[in-house]
Short mmCIF file of C-alpha atoms in Angstrom, two decimals:
data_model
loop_
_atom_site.label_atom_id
_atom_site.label_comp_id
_atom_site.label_asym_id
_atom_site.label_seq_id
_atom_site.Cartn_x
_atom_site.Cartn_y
_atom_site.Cartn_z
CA UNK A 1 18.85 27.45 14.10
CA UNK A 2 18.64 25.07 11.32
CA UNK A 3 17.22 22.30 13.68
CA UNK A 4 14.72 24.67 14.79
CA UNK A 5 13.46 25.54 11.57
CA UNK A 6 13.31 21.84 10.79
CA UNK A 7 11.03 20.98 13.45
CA UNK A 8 9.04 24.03 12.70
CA UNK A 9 9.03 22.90 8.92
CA UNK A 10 7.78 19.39 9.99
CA UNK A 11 5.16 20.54 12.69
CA UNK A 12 3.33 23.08 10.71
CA UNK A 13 3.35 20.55 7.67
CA UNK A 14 1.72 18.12 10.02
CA UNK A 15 -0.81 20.62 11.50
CA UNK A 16 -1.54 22.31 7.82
CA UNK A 17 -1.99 18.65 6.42
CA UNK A 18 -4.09 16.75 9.30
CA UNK A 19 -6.73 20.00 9.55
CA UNK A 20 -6.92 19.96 5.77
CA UNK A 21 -6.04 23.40 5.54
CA UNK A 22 -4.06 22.79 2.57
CA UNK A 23 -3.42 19.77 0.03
CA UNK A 24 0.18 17.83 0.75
CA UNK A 25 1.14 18.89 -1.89
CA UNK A 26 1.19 22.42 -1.62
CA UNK A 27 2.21 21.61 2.00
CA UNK A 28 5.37 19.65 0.24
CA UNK A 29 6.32 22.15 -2.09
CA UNK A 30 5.89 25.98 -0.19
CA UNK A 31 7.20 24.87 3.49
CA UNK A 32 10.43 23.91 2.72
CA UNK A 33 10.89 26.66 0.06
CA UNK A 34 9.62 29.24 2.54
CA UNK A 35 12.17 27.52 5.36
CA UNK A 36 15.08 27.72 3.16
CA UNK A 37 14.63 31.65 2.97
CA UNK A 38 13.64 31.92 6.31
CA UNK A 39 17.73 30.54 6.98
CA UNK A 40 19.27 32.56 4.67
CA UNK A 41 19.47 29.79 1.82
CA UNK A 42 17.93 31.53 -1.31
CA UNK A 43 20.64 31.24 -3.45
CA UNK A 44 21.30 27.84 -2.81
CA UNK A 45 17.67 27.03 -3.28
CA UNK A 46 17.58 26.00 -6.77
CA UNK A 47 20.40 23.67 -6.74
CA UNK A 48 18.97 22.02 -3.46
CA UNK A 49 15.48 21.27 -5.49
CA UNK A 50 16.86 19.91 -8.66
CA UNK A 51 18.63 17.46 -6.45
CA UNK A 52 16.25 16.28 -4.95
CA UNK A 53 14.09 16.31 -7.64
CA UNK A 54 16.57 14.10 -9.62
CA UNK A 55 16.83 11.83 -6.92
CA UNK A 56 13.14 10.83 -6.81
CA UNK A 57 12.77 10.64 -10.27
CA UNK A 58 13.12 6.72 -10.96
CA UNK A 59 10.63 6.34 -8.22
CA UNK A 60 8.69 8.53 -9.99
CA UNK A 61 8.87 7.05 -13.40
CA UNK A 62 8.54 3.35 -11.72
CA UNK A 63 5.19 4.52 -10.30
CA UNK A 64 3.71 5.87 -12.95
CA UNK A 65 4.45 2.69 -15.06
CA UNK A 66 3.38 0.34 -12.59
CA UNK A 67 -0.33 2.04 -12.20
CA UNK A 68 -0.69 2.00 -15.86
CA UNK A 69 0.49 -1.44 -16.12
CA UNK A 70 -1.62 -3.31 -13.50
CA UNK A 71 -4.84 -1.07 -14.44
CA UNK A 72 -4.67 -2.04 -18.15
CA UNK A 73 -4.38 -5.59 -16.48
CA UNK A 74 -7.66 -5.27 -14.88
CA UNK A 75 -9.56 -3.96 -17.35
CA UNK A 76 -8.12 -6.85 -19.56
CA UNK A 77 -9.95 -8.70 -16.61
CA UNK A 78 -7.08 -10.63 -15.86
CA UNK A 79 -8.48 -11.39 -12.18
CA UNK A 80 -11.78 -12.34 -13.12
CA UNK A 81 -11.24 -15.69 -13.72
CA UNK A 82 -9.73 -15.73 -9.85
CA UNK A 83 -12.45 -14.55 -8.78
CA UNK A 84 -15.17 -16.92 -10.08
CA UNK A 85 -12.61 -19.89 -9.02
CA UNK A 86 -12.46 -18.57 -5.66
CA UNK A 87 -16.12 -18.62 -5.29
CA UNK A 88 -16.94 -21.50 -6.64
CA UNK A 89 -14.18 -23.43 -4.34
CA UNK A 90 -15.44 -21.40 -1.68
CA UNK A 91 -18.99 -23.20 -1.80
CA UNK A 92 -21.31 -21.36 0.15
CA UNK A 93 -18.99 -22.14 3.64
CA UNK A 94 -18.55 -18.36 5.61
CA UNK A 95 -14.76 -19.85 6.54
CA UNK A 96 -14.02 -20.66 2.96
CA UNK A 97 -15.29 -17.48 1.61
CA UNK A 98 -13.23 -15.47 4.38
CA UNK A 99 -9.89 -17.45 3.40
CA UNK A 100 -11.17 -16.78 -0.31
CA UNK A 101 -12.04 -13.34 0.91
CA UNK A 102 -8.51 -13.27 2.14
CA UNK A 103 -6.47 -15.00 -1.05
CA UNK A 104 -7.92 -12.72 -3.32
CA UNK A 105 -6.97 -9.62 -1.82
CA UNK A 106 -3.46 -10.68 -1.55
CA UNK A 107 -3.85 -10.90 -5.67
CA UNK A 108 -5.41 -8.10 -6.47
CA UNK A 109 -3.29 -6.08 -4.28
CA UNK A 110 -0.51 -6.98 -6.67
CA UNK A 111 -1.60 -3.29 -8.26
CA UNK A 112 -0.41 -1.38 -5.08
CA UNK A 113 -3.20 0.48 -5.22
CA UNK A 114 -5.53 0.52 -2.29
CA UNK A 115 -8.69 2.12 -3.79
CA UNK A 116 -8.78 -0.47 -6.93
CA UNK A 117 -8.20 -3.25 -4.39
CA UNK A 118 -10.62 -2.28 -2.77
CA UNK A 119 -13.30 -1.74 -5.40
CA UNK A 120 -12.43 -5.09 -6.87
CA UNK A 121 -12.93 -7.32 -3.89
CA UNK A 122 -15.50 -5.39 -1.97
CA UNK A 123 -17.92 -5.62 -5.47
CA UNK A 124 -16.93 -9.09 -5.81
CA UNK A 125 -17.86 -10.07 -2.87
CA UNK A 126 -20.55 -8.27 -0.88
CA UNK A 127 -23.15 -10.34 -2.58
CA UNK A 128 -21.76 -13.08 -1.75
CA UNK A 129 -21.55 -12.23 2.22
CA UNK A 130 -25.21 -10.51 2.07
CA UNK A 131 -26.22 -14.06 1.07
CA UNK A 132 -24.99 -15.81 3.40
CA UNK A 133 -25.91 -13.95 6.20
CA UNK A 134 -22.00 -12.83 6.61
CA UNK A 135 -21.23 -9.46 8.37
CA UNK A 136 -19.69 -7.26 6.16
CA UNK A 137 -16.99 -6.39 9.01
CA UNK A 138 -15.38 -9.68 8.24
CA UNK A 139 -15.22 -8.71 4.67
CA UNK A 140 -14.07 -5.17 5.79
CA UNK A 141 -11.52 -6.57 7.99
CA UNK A 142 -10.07 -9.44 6.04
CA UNK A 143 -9.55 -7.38 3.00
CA UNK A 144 -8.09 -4.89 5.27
CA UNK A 145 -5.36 -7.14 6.38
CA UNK A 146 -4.50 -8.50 2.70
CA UNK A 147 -3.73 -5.21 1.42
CA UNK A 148 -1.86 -4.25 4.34
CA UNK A 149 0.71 -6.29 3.59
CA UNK A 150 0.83 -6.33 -0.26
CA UNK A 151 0.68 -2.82 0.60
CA UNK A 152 4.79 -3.58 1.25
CA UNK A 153 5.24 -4.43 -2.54
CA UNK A 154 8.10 -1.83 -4.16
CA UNK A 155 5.96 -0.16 -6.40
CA UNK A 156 3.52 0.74 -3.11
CA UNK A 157 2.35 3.52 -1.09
CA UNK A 158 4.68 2.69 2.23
CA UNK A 159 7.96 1.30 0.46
CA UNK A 160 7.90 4.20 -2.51
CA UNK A 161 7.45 6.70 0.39
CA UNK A 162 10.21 5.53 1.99
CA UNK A 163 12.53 5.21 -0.95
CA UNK A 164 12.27 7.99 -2.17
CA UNK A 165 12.52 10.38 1.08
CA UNK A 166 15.88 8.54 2.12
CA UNK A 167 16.78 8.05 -1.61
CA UNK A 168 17.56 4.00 -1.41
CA UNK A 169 16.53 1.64 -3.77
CA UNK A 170 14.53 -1.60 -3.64
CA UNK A 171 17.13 -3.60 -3.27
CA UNK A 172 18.20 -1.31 0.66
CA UNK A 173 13.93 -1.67 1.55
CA UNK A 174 11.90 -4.51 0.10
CA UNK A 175 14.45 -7.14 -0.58
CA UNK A 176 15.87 -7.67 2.75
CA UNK A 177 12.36 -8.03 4.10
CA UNK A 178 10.78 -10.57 1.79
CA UNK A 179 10.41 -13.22 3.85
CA UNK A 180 8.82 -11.05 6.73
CA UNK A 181 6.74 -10.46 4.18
CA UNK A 182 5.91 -13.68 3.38
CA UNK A 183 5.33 -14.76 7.29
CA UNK A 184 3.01 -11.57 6.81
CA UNK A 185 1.29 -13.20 4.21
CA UNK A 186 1.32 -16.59 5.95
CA UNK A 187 -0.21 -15.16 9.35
CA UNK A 188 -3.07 -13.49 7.34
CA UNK A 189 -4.33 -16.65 5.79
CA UNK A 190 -4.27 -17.99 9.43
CA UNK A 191 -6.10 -15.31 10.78
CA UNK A 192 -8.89 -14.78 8.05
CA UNK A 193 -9.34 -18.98 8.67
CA UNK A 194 -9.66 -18.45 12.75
CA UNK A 195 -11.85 -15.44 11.61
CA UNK A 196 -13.87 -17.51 9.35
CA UNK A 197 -14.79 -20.14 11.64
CA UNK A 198 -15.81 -18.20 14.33
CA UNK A 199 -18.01 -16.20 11.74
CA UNK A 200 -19.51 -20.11 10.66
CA UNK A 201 -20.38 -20.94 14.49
CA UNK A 202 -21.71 -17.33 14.92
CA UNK A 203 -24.19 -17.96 11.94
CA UNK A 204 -24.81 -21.56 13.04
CA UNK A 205 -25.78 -20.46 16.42
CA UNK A 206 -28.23 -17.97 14.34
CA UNK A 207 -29.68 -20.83 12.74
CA UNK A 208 -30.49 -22.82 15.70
CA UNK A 209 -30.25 -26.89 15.71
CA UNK A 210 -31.27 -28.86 12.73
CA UNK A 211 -30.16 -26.15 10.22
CA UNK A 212 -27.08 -25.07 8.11
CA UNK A 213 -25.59 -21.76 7.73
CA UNK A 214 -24.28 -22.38 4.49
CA UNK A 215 -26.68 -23.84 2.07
CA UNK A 216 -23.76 -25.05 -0.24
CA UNK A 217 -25.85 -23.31 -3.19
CA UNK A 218 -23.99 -21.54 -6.15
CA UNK A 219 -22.26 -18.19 -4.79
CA UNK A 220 -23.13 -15.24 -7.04
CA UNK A 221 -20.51 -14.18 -9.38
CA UNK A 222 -18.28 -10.56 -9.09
CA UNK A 223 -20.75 -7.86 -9.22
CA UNK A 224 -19.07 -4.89 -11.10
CA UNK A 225 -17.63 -1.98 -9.34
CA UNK A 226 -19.01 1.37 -9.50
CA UNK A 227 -16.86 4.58 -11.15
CA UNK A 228 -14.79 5.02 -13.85
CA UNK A 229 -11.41 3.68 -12.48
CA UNK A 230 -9.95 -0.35 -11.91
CA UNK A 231 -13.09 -2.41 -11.28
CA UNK A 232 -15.41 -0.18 -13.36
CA UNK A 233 -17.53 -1.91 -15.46
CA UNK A 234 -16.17 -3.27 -18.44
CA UNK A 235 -18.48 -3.05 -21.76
CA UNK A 236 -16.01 -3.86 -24.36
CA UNK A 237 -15.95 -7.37 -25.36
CA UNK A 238 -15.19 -10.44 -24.01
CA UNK A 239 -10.93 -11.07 -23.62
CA UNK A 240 -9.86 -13.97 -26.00
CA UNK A 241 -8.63 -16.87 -23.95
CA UNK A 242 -4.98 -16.33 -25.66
CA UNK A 243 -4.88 -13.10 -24.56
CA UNK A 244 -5.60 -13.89 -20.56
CA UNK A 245 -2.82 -16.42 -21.11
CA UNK A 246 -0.55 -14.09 -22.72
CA UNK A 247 -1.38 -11.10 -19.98
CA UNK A 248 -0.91 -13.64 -16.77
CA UNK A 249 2.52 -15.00 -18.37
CA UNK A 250 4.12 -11.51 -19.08
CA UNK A 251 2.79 -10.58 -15.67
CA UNK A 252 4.77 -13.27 -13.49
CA UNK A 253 7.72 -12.41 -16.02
CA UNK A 254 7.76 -9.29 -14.94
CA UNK A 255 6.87 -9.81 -10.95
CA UNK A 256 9.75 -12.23 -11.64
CA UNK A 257 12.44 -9.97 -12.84
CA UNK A 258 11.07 -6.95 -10.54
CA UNK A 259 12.19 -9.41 -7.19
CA UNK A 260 15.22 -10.77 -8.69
CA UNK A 261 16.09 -7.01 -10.35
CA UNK A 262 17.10 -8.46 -13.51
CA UNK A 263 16.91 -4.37 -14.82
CA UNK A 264 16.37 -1.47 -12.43
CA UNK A 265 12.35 -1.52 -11.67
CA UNK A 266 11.42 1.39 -13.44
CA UNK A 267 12.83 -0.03 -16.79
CA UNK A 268 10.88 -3.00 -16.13
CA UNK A 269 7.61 -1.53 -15.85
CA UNK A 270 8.34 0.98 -18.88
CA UNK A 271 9.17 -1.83 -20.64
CA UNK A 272 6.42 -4.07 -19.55
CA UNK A 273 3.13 -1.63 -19.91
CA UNK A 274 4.81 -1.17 -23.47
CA UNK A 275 4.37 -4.90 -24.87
CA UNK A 276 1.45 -5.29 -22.61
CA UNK A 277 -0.22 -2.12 -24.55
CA UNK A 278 0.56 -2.97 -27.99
CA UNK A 279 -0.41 -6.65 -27.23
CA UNK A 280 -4.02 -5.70 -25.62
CA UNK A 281 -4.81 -2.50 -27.44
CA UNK A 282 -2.83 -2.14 -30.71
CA UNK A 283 -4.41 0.62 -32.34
CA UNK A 284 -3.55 4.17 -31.78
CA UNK A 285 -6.89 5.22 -30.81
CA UNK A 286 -7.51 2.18 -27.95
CA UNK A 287 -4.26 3.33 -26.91
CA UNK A 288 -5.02 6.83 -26.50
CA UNK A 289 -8.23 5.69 -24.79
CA UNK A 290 -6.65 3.99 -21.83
CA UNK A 291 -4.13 6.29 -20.75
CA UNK A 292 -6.58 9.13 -20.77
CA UNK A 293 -8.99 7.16 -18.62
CA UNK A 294 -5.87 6.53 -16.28
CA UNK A 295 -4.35 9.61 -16.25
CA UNK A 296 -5.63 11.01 -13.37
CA UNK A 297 -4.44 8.00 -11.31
CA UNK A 298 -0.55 8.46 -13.04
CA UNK A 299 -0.52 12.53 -12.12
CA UNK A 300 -2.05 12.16 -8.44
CA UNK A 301 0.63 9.69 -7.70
CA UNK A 302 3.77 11.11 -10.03
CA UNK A 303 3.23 15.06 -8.80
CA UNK A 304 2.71 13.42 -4.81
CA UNK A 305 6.38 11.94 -5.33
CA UNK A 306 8.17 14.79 -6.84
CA UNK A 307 6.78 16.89 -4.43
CA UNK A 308 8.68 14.95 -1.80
CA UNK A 309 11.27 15.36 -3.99
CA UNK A 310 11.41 18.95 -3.30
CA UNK A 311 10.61 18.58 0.23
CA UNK A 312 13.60 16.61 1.48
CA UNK A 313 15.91 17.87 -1.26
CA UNK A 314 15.54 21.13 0.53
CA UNK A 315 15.73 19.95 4.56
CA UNK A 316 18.63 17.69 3.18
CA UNK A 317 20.50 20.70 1.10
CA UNK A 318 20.30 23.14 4.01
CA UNK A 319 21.53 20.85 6.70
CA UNK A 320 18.32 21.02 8.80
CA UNK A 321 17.88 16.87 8.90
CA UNK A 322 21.21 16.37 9.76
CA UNK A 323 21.08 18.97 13.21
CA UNK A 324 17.38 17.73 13.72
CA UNK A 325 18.75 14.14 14.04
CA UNK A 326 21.71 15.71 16.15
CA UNK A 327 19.32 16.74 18.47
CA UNK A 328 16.98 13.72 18.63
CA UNK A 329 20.51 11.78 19.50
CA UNK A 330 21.12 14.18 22.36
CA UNK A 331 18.09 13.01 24.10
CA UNK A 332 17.21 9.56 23.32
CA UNK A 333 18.64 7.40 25.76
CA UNK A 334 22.09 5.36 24.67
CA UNK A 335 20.41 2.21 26.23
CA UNK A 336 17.58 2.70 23.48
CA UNK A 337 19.68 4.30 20.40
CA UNK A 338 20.53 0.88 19.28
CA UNK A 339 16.92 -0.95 19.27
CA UNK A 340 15.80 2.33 17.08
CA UNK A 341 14.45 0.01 14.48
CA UNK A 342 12.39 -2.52 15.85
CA UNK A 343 11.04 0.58 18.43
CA UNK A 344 10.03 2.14 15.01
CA UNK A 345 8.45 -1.09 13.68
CA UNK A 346 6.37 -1.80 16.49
CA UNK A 347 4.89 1.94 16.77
CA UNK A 348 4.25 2.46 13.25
CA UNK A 349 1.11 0.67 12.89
CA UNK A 350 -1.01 2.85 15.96
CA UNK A 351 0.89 5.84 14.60
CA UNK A 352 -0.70 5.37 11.36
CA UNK A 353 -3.75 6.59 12.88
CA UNK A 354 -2.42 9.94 13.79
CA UNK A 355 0.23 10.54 10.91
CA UNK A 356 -1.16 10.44 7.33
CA UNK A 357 1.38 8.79 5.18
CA UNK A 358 3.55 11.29 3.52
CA UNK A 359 3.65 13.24 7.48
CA UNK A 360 4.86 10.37 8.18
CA UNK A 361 7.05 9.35 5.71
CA UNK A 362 8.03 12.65 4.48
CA UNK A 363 8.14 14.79 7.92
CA UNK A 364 9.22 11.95 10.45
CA UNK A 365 11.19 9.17 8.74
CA UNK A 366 13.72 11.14 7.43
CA UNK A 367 14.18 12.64 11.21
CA UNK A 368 14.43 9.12 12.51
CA UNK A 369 16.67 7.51 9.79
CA UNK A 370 19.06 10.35 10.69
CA UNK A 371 18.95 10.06 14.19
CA UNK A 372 19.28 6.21 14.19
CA UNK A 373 22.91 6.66 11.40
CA UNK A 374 23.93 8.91 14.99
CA UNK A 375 23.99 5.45 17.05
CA UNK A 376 25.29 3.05 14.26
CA UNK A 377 22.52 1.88 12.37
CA UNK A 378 21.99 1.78 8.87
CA UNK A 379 19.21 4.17 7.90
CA UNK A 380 17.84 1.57 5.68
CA UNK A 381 17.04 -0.35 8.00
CA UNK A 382 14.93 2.26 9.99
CA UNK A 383 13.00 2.22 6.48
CA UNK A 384 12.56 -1.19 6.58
CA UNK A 385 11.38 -0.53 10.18
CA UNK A 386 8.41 2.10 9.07
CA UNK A 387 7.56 0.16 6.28
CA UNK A 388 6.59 -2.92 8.16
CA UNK A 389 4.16 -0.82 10.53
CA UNK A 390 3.34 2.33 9.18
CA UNK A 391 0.45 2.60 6.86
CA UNK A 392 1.17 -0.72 6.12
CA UNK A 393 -0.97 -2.96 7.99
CA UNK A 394 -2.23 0.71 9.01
CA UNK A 395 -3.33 2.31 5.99
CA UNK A 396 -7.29 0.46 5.95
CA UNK A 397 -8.14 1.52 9.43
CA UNK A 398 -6.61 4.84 9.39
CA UNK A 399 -9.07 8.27 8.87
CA UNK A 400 -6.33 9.97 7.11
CA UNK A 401 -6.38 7.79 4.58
CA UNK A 402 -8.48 8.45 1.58
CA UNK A 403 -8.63 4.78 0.52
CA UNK A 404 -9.98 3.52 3.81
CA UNK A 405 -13.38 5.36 3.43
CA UNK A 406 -13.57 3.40 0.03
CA UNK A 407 -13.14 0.14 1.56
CA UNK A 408 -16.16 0.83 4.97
CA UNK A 409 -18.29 3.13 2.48
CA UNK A 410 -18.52 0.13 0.34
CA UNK A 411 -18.97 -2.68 2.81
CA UNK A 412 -21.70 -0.74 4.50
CA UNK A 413 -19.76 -0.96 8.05
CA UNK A 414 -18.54 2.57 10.51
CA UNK A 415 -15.34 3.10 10.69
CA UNK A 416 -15.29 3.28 14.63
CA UNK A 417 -16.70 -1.03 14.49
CA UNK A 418 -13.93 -1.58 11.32
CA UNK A 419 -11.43 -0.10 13.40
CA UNK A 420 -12.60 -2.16 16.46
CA UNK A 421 -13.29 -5.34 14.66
CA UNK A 422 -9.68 -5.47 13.02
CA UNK A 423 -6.94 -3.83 15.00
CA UNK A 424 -6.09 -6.60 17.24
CA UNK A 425 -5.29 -8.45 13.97
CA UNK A 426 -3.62 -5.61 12.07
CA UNK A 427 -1.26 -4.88 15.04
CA UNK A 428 -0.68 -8.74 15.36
CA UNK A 429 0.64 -8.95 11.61
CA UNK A 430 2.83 -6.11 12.44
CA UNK A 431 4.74 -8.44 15.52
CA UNK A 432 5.01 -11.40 13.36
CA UNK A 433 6.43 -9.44 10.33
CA UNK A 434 8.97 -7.72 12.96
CA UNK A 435 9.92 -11.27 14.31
CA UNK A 436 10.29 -12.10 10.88
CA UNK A 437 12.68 -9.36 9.90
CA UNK A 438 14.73 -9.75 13.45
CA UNK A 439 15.08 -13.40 13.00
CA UNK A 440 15.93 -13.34 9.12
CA UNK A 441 18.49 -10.21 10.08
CA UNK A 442 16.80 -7.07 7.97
CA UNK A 443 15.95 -5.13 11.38
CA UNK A 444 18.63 -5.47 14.42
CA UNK A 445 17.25 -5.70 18.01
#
């Protein structure tokens, strides 16, 4: 019975949360509560929560710090002098301005945010494309491939998913994979430069003989990004030259000491948005004023992940994961139990246009990492697995995603030519970041 109700749980939590008939988070919170009394487990219930709640809570805490961090970081503008170097190097050429398009997007992504990644480098660089004669799908599809893999970074949507519904740390997900990651980034540089150039002969062709697509002339500089969040328009005054210095320093201190764990991550960031407050805004009142304009970033995330919290406290607690998983094992196929991971790898980036993240992550991962512990493997690595594909190099193409109607809406492209343009290359990134992890050991075949 307990399996049963599982896959109940899980189905009508997908169905619920794809139609939209109620928010995830009520989805996160009631189903499992209204499972566990369905079995008979109401006075076990409370217990069951709390743990799980506990468990999530340094992800939660980590998260929370990290938004506030790299949002008072671009507001401080520390990215706009990346920007106007990238342009200017960039020169008017449609395959520099891709790889530029490319290089920053795999900075600004640093944030783990996909909306404010996508604000800052679609305003940044639309003008520049409409001048040139560019089509906005490259700039659509390039930036789409940058922040799919930053998207891998700890303190981002995929890996703090995954943490915190099989309750590892960063040290069981994104370590092991770092240099998958960095093939990832390698193989997006590549493809944004074989992108490029066929974007400079298509425009050549345009031009006809005797004339140049790129005129070489100054590129316009970052246009400002509409709203009220990252990559708003900034009307305070200019940032003193010490004070850029002084933000980029503390910030590759702290990227520093977040991949070599010198302290557990969510110390870092507390400790890291607290100098980085006093040092930018030292009164009380410019305090006050940034983390109220933030604060709806820090609760949409924070409530998202202790929501999960409850969810797989309570399919843990009452035993329905583990006799899900027993009877996943029962019919997979020994000759396929033991290639689990790479199986999940591979599939997660088309899944992640069906499955919205936390379904995915919250519903189906758990299932899976048990399932795989039944032939031998380490769930971690079935994390690692889900993290390299889904709504990773997913997340910008999929329709369940939020942030991906940010990134077309603004470029002025459909999301049926996006999707089109770009999946080829999305689902390419995904094989060379699972060679990656096979060869370097963090995924078994």
């Amino acid at each position: 019975m307990p399996a049963a109700l599982g896959f109940a749980t899980i189905a009508l939590f997908l169905l619920l949360t794809m139609t939209r008939r109620v928010s995830v988070l009520v989805a996160l919170v009631v189903l499992p509560v209204l499972a566990a009394l369905a079995g008979g487990f109401a006075g076990e219930l409370g217990g069951m929560v709390l743990d799980g709640l506990s468990k999530v809570a340094p992800t939660g805490i980590m998260i929370a710090f990290a938004v506030l961090y790299f949002s008072l970081m671009v507001d401080a503008g520390l990215f706009d002098p990346l920007i106007r170097g990238l342009l200017r190097l960039a020169k008017g050429d449609p395959l520099r301005v891709t790889v530029a398009t490319a290089v920053l997007t795999l900075c600004v992504a640093l944030d783990g945010d996909g909306a404010s990644t996508f604000l800052i480098t679609v305003s940044a660089l639309l003008p520049v494309y409409r001048k040139l004669g560019m089509s906005p799908l490259v700039l659509s599809g390039v930036v789409c491939l940058g922040a799919g893999v930053m998207n891998m970074i700890p303190w981002g949507g995929p890996t703090v998913r995954a943490m915190a519904a099989l309750k590892l740390e960063s040290s069981d997900v994104f370590t092991p994979v770092l240099p998958a990651m960095g093939l990832g980034i390698a193989w997006v540089l590549v493809a944004s430069w074989l992108i490029g150039r066929r974007e400079r002969r298509r425009l050549g062709a345009l031009a006809g003989p005797g004339e140049e697509a790129a005129t070489g002339e100054p590129v316009p500089g970052p246009a400002p990004a509409p709203g009220d969040g990252p990559g708003a328009v900034r009307v305070a005054a200019p940032v003193p030259l010490w004070l850029t210095v002084f933000n980029l320093l503390l910030t590759l201190v702290l990227l520093v000491a977040l991949i070599l764990e010198v302290m557990p991550l969510p110390v870092l960031f507390v400790l890291g948005f607290a100098v980085a407050l006093l040092v930018n805004h030292p009164t009380w009142e410019q305090q006050q004023a940034l983390l109220d304009r933030h604060a709806k970033n820090v609760v949409l995330v924070t409530t998202m992940i202790f929501a999960a919290g409850v969810f797989t406290g309570v399919l843990t607690g009452t035993g329905m994961i583990d006799d899900m998983a027993e009877a996943l094992v029962s019919v997979i196929p020994d000759s396929l139990g033991g290639h689990l991971p790479v199986l999940v790898a591979v599939t997660g980036m088309p899944l992640s246009l069906v499955f919205t993240p936390d379904a995915y992550y919250f519903g189906v991962l758990p299932v899976l990492a048990e399932t795989a512990h039944g032939f031998g493997t380490d769930p971690a690595e079935v994390a690692r697995a889900a993290v390299l594909g889904q709504m990773t190099t997913g997340f910008p193409l999929s329709p369940l995603t939020a942030a991906t109607f940010i990134l077309v809406g603004m470029s002025g492209v459909q999301l049926g030519e996006h999707q089109r343009f770009i999946f080829r290359w999305a689902f390419a990134t995904t094989l060379v970041m699972t060679a990656g992890a096979v060869l370097t050991g963090a995924l078994s075949l």
